[in-house]
Coordinates of C-alpha atoms in Angstrom, one line a residue:
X240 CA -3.7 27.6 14.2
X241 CA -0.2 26.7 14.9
X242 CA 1.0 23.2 14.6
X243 CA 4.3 22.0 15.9
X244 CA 6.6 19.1 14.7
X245 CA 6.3 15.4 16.2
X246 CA 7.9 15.2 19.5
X247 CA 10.4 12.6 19.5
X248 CA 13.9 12.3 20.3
X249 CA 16.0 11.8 17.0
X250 CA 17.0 7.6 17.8
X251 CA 13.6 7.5 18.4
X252 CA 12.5 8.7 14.4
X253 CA 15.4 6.1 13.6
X254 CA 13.2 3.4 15.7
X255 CA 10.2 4.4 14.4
X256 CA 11.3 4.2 10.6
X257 CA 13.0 0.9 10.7
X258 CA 10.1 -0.5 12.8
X259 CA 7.8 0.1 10.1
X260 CA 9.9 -1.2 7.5
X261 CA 10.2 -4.5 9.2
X262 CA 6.3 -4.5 9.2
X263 CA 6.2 -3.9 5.7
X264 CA 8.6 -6.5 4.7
X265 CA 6.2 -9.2 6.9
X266 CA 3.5 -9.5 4.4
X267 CA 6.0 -9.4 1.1
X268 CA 8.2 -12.7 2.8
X269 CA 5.0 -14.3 3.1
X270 CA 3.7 -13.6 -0.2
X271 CA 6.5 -14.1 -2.2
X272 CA 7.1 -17.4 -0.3
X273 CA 3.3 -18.3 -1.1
X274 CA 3.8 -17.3 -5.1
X275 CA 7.0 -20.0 -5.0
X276 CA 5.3 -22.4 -3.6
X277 CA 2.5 -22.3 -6.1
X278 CA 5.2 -21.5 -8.8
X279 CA 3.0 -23.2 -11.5
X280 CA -0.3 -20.9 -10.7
X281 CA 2.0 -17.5 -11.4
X282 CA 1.2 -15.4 -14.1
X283 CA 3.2 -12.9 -15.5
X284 CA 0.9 -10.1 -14.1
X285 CA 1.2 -12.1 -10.5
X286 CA 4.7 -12.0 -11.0
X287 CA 5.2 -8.4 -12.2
X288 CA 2.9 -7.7 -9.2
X289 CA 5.0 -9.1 -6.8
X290 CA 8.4 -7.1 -8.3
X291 CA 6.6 -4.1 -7.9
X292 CA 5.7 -4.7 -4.1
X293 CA 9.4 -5.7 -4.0
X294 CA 10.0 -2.3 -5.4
X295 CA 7.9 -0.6 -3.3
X296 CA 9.7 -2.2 -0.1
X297 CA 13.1 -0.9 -1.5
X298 CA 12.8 2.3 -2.2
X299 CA 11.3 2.9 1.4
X300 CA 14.3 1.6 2.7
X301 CA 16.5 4.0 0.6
X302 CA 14.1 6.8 1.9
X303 CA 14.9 6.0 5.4
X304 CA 18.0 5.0 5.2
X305 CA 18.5 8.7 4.1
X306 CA 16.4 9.9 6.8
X307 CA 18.9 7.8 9.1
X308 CA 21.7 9.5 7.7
X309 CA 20.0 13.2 8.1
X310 CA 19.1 12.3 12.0
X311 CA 22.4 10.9 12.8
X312 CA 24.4 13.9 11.5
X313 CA 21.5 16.3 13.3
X314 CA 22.2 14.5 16.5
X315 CA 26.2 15.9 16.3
X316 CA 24.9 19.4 17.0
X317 CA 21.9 18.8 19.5
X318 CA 24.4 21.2 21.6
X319 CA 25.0 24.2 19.5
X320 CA 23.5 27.1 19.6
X321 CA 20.3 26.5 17.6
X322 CA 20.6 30.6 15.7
X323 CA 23.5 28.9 14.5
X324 CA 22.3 25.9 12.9
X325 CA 19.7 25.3 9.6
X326 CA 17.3 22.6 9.2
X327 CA 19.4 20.9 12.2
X328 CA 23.0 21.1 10.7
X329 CA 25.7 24.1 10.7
X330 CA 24.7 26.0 7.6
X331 CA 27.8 24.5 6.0
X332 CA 26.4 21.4 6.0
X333 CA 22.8 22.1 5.1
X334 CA 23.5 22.3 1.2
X335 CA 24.8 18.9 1.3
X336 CA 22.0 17.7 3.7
X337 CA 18.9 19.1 1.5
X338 CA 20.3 18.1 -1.5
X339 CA 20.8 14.9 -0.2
X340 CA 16.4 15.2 0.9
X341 CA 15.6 16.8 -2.5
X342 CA 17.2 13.1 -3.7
X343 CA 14.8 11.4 -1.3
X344 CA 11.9 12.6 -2.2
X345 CA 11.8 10.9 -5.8
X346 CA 11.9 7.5 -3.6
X347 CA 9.0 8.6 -1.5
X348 CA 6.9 8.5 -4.8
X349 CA 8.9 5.8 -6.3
X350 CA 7.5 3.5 -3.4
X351 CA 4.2 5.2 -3.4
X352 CA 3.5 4.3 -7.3
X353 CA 5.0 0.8 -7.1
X354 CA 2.6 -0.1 -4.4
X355 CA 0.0 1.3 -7.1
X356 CA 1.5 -0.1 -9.6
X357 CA 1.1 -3.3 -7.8
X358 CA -2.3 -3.3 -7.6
X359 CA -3.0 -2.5 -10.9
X360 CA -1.1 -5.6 -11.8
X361 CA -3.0 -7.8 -9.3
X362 CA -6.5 -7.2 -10.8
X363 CA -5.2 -8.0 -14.8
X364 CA -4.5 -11.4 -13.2
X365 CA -7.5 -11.3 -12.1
X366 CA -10.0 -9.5 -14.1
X367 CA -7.9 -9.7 -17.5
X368 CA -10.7 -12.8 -18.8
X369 CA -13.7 -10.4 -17.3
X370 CA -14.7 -8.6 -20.9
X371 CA -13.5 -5.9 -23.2
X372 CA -14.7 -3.4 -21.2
X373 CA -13.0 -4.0 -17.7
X374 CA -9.4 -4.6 -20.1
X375 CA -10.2 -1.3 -21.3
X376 CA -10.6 0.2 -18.3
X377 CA -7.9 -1.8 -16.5
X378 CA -5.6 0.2 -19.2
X379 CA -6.9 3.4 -18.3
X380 CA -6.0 3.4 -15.2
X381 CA -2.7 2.2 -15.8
X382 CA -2.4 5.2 -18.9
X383 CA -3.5 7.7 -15.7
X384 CA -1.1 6.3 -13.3
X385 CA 1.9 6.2 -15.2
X386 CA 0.8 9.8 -16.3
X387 CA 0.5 10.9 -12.7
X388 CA 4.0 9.3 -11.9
X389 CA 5.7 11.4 -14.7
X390 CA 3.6 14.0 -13.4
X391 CA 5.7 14.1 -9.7
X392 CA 9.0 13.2 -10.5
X393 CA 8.7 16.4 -13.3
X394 CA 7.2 18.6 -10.4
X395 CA 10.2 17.8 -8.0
X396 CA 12.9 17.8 -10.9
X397 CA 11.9 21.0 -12.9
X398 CA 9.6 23.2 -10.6
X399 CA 12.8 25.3 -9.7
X400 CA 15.3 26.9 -12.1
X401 CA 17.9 26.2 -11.8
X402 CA 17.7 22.5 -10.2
X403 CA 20.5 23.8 -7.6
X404 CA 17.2 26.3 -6.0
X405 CA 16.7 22.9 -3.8
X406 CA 19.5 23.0 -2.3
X407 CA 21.3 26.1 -2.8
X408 CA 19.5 29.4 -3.0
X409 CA 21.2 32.8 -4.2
X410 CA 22.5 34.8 -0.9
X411 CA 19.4 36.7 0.4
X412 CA 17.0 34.4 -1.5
X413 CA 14.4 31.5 -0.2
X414 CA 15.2 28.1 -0.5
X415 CA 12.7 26.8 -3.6
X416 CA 11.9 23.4 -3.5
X417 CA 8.4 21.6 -4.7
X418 CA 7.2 20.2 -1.6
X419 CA 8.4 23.9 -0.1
X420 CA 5.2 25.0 -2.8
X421 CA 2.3 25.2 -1.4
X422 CA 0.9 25.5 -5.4
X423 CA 3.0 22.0 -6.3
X424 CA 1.4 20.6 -3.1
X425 CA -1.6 20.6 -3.6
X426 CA -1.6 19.6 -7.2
X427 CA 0.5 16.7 -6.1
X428 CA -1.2 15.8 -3.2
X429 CA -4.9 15.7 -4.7
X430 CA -3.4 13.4 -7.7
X431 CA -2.3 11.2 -5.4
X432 CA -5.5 11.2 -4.0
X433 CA -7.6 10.8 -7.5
X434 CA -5.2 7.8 -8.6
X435 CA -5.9 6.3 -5.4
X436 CA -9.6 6.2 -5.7
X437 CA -9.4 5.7 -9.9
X438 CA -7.4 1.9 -8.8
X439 CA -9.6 1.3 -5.9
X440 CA -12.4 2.0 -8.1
X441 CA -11.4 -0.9 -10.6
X442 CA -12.6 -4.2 -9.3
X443 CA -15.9 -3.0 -7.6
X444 CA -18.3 -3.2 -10.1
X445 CA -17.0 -6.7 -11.2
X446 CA -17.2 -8.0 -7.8
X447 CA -20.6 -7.0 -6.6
X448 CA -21.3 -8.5 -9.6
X449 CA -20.1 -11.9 -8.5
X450 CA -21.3 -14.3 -5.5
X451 CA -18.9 -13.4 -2.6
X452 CA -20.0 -14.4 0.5
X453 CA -20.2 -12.1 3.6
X454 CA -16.2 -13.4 4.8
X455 CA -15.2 -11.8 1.4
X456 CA -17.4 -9.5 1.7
X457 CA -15.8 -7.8 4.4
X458 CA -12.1 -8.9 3.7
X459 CA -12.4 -6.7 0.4
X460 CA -13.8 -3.9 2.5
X461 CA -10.6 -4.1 4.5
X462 CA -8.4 -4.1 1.8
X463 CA -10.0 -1.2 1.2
X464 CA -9.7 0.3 4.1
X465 CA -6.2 -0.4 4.2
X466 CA -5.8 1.3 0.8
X467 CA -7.5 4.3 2.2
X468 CA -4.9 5.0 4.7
X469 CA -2.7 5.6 2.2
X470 CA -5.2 8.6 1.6
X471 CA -5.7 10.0 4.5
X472 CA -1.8 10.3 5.3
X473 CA -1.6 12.4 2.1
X474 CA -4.1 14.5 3.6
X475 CA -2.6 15.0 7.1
X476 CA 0.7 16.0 4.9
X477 CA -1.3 18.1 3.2
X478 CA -2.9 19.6 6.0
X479 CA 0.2 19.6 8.2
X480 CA 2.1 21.5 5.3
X481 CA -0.8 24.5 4.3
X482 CA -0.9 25.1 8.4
X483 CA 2.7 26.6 7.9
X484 CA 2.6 27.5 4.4
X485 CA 4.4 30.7 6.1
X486 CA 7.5 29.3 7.7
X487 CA 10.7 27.2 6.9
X488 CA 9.6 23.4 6.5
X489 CA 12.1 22.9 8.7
X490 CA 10.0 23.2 11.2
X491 CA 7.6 20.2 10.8
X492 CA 10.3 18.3 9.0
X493 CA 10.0 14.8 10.6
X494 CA 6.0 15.1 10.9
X495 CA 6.3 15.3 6.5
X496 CA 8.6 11.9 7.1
X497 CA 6.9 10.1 9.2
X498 CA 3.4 10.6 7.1
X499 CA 5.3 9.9 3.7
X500 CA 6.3 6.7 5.6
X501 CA 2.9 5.5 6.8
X502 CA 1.7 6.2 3.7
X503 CA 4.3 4.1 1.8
X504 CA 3.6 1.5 4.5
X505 CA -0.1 1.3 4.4
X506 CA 0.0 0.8 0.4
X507 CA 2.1 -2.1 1.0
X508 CA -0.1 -3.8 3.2
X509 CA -3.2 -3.4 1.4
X510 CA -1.3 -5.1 -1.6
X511 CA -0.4 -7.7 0.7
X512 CA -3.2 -8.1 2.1
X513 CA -4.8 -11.1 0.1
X514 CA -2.1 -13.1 0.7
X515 CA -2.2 -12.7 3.9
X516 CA -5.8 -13.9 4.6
X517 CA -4.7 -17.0 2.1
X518 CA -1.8 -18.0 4.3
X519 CA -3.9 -17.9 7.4
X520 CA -6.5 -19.5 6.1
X521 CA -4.0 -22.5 5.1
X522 CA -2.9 -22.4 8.1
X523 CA -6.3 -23.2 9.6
X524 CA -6.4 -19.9 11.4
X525 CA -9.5 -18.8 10.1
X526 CA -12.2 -21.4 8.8
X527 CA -14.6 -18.9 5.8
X528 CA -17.4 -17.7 7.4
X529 CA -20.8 -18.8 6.8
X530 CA -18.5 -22.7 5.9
X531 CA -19.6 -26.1 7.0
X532 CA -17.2 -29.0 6.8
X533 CA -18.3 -32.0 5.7
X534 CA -16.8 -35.2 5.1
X535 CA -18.4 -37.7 2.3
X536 CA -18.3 -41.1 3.3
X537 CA -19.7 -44.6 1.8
X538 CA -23.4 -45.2 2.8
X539 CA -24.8 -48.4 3.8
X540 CA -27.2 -48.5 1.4
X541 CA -27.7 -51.4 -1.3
X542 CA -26.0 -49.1 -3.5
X543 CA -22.6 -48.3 -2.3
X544 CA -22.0 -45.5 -4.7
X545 CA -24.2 -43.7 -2.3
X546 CA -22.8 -41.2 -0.2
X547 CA -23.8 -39.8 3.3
X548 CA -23.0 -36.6 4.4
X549 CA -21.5 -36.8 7.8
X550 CA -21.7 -32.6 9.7
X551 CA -18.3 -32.4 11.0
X552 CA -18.6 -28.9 11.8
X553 CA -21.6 -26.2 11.4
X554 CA -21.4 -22.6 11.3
X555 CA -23.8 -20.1 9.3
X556 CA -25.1 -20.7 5.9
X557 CA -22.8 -20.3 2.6
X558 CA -21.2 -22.2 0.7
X559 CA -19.4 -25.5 1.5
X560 CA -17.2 -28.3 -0.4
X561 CA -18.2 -32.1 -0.3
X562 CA -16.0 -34.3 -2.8
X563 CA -15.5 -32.1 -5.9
X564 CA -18.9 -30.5 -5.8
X565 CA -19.9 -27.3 -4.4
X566 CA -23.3 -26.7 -2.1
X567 CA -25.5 -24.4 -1.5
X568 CA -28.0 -24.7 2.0
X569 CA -31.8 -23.9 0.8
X570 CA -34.2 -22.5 3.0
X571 CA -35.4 -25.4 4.1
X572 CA -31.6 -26.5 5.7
X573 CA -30.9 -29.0 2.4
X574 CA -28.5 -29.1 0.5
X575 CA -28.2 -27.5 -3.8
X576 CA -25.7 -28.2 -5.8
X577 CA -24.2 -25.2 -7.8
X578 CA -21.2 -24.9 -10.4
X579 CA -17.8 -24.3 -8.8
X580 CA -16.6 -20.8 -8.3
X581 CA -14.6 -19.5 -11.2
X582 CA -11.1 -20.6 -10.1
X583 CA -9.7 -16.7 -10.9
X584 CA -12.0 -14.9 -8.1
X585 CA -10.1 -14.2 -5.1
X586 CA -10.3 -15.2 -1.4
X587 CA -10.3 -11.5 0.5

């Protein structure tokens, strides 16, 4: 099977890259500008949580802004000869152009394991009081993603010797570069892949074990989802890069870009995601499903501490607020009081 590159005039990659960027950086205005508003809820791990996302976001835009750089100076020769030029650029130029990419691709997984990063410190602010045994395996994880992290930026620094092999082979030699491997590939791509599933692992066995509601239900399946992208981009990169294992990766060079960047993209919304759904929510976008809103008022009873329960609003069963108690609707369509959620369990 032979696959060709992504079919898009060079502006357009420029386009494409920024546009994503500006997605990205959406969800992090909102959530930052959620976390100062509720300065005195933060947390340290909230807060480290949100300069990792910030981190993430960054180092994306130093990755594009060096794939900008690369796609400019390409579009100088569009009209030479094309025997003449190498991975887009006279061969003069192409040492100071790949060594400029070998630089890039430490940012790529920079980005990649701040979004993880992220996410790890996201459910210590919230899972931190659950029990010895979710700390312990909270630090696990974060011992196998830091491990993994080391583990990439070794395999692009050291997998050739000399380092200069990236960018400047012997006369008569191949260019040597990690992501040129199909070897460091596929042990790169399939840890990426493991510490995906090891974070989104972390918080499902604590909550199925607590009372979410169907809304949150399926808001933490999105997140999910959203994490998984992140998963199957490495895959199509993957896949992209084993169906020519055989040729100059110059050849599917933007098609390895634009995936890295979806990738990097998708991790930062799924760590976003949460406060996303909390700022529509405030915003009355989005009333929980399976909520009824009720007002308490004064009844006219003999005793006027009684209160009546006036239905403003009725949707399926769950749970609602009255006052400063929480209800549960029995079968019968009453009313049962039940203790308030624990303060620390999320709204997906």
């Amino acid at each position: 099977m032979v696959y060709s590159d992504i079919h898009l005039p060079l502006p357009g990659f420029i386009a494409l890259d920024w546009s994503l960027m500006v997605v990205a950086l959406i969800p992090i205005l909102i959530r930052v500008s959620m976390r100062a508003r509720n300065r005195g809820l933060s947390t340290l791990a909230s807060n480290i949580a949100d300069g990792f996302v910030v981190l993430a976001w960054l180092s994306g835009c130093v990755l594009i802004s060096i794939n900008t750089w690369k796609n400019n100076l390409r579009m100088k020769y569009l009209s030479a000869p094309p025997e003449t030029l190498y991975y887009g650029v006279p061969e003069p130029l192409s040492g100071h152009l790949l060594y400029v990419s070998w630089i890039s691709l430490f940012f790529i997984y920079i980005s990649l394991w701040s979004a993880k990063a992220a996410f790890l410190a996201f459910y210590y602010s919230i899972f931190s009081s659950q029990g010895t045994r979710t700390q312990i395996g909270l630090a696990a994880a974060c011992i196998f993603t830091a491990a993994t992290f080391l583990l990439h930026m070794f395999l692009i620094a050291f997998w050739c010797t000399p380092i200069s092999l990236n960018w400047s082979p012997p006369p008569g030699e191949h260019l040597c570069s990690a992501v040129h491997s199909m070897s460091s590939v596929t042990v790169s791509t399939f840890t990426n892949i493991t510490t995906d599933l090891v974070i989104l692992s972390i918080p499902i066995s604590t909550l199925l074990a607590s009372k979410l509601n169907r809304t949150q239900r399926a808001g933490l399946a999105f997140v999910f989802l959203m994490g998984s992208v992140s998963i199957l981009a490495a895959l199509v990169r993957f896949i992209c890069l084993k169906l020519v294992q055989s040729t100059p990766r110059a050849s599917i060079t933007h098609t390895i870009d634009v995936w890295a960047l979806v990738e990097i993209v998708s991790s930062i919304l799924a760590v976003c995601l949460p406060s996303l759904r909390t700022f529509m929510r405030r915003r009355g976008l989005r009333r929980p499903d399976g909520a009824i809103r009720l007002v308490s008022q004064p009844s006219s009873g003999v005793n006027s501490m009684d209160k009546s329960i006036t239905r403003v609003d009725s949707e399926k069963s769950g749970s609602v607020r009255v006052a400063e108690a929480w209800y549960d609707r029995d079968e019968e369509g009453g009313f049962v009081t039940r203790p308030e959620p624990a303060k620390n369990v999320p709204y997906f």
